[in-house]
XYZ file of C-alpha atoms in Angstrom:
119
model
C 17.304 5.392 3.606
C 13.975 4.387 2.116
C 11.103 6.636 1.060
C 7.355 6.127 0.924
C 4.829 8.434 -0.734
C 1.393 8.873 0.792
C -1.549 11.212 0.352
C -3.631 12.841 3.047
C -6.998 14.108 1.836
C -7.323 16.470 4.837
C -5.147 18.050 7.521
C -4.779 15.609 10.421
C -2.462 13.914 12.869
C -1.116 10.542 11.774
C 0.868 7.855 13.559
C 3.779 6.394 11.617
C 4.634 2.911 12.901
C 7.852 1.131 11.926
C 8.510 -2.546 12.756
C 12.230 -3.055 13.395
C 14.560 -5.646 14.939
C 18.252 -5.908 15.812
C 20.411 -7.844 18.260
C 22.094 -4.538 19.166
C 20.753 -1.104 20.052
C 20.746 0.855 16.784
C 19.276 4.210 15.778
C 17.010 5.346 12.959
C 14.847 8.404 12.319
C 11.876 9.409 10.195
C 11.111 12.699 8.459
C 8.741 14.229 5.953
C 10.872 15.296 2.978
C 10.754 19.053 2.309
C 8.746 19.715 5.470
C 9.819 20.836 8.927
C 8.886 17.541 10.593
C 11.218 14.904 11.975
C 11.048 12.208 14.609
C 14.507 12.661 16.068
C 16.520 9.563 16.981
C 14.558 6.358 17.591
C 16.284 3.373 19.221
C 15.697 -0.156 17.977
C 15.013 -3.068 20.307
C 18.118 -5.146 21.060
C 16.511 -8.570 21.322
C 17.562 -10.315 18.109
C 17.268 -10.125 14.338
C 13.725 -11.533 14.332
C 12.352 -9.962 17.546
C 10.387 -7.226 15.788
C 8.933 -4.373 17.798
C 6.999 -1.290 16.794
C 8.399 2.215 17.083
C 5.969 5.107 16.510
C 6.038 8.780 15.560
C 2.972 11.056 15.690
C 3.048 13.932 13.214
C 0.646 16.567 11.859
C 0.224 16.576 8.088
C -1.571 18.959 5.747
C -3.767 17.692 2.951
C -1.829 16.623 -0.117
C 1.063 14.379 -1.083
C 3.911 13.684 1.350
C 7.130 11.680 1.250
C 8.136 9.805 4.380
C 11.877 9.118 4.593
C 13.222 6.500 7.015
C 16.941 7.064 7.699
C 19.145 4.340 9.145
C 21.602 6.552 11.012
C 23.547 4.163 13.222
C 24.080 0.534 12.366
C 22.288 -2.290 10.641
C 18.795 -3.414 11.524
C 15.946 -5.439 10.096
C 13.220 -3.132 8.843
C 10.012 -5.108 8.344
C 7.301 -2.574 7.533
C 5.897 0.895 7.985
C 2.257 1.928 8.385
C 0.567 5.327 8.517
C -2.680 5.578 10.474
C -5.071 8.416 11.263
C -5.110 9.701 14.855
C -7.259 12.833 14.556
C -10.533 13.625 12.789
C -10.336 13.791 9.044
C -9.891 11.310 6.268
C -7.458 8.446 6.474
C -4.286 9.033 4.446
C -3.737 6.518 1.723
C -0.522 5.274 0.236
C 0.167 5.856 -3.410
C -0.407 2.724 -5.425
C 2.687 1.021 -6.673
C 2.811 -0.553 -10.061
C 1.888 -4.193 -9.726
C 2.997 -6.815 -12.177
C 0.248 -7.965 -14.487
C 0.166 -11.284 -16.267
C 0.837 -11.284 -19.960
C -1.036 -13.425 -22.417
C 0.139 -16.987 -22.573
C 1.059 -17.893 -26.137
C -0.817 -20.793 -27.654
C 1.290 -23.770 -28.449
C 0.815 -24.902 -32.040
C 2.407 -28.229 -32.864
C 4.793 -27.990 -35.765
C 4.298 -30.525 -38.538
C 6.861 -33.255 -38.428
C 8.463 -34.813 -41.424
C 9.461 -38.441 -41.429
C 13.180 -39.018 -41.185
C 14.969 -39.730 -44.483
C 15.415 -43.413 -45.326
């Protein structure tokens, strides 16, 4: 499984959209960890490893932090992405920022003095 944290600044209904692909019919599910909310079984498309299709789940969330868990319950599949969008009035939930790499300072190159070879 994989987990994603997101914050909702108000109670609302959101649509969770997963982009998945598989050459065979496989099953996954989504749930909010620690909450009584689950999608039940969701079937993947069976049109190839790169034939991505969207599968959606509409769920009510309260304001605050939530953890979305995507469980791969039957078989292998390609899981491309997940998005969480507002369906009802309220504020759009936002994902928690992940730590991004930041560039470090580039050291200055100082030429070392050279000594002539011994004769």
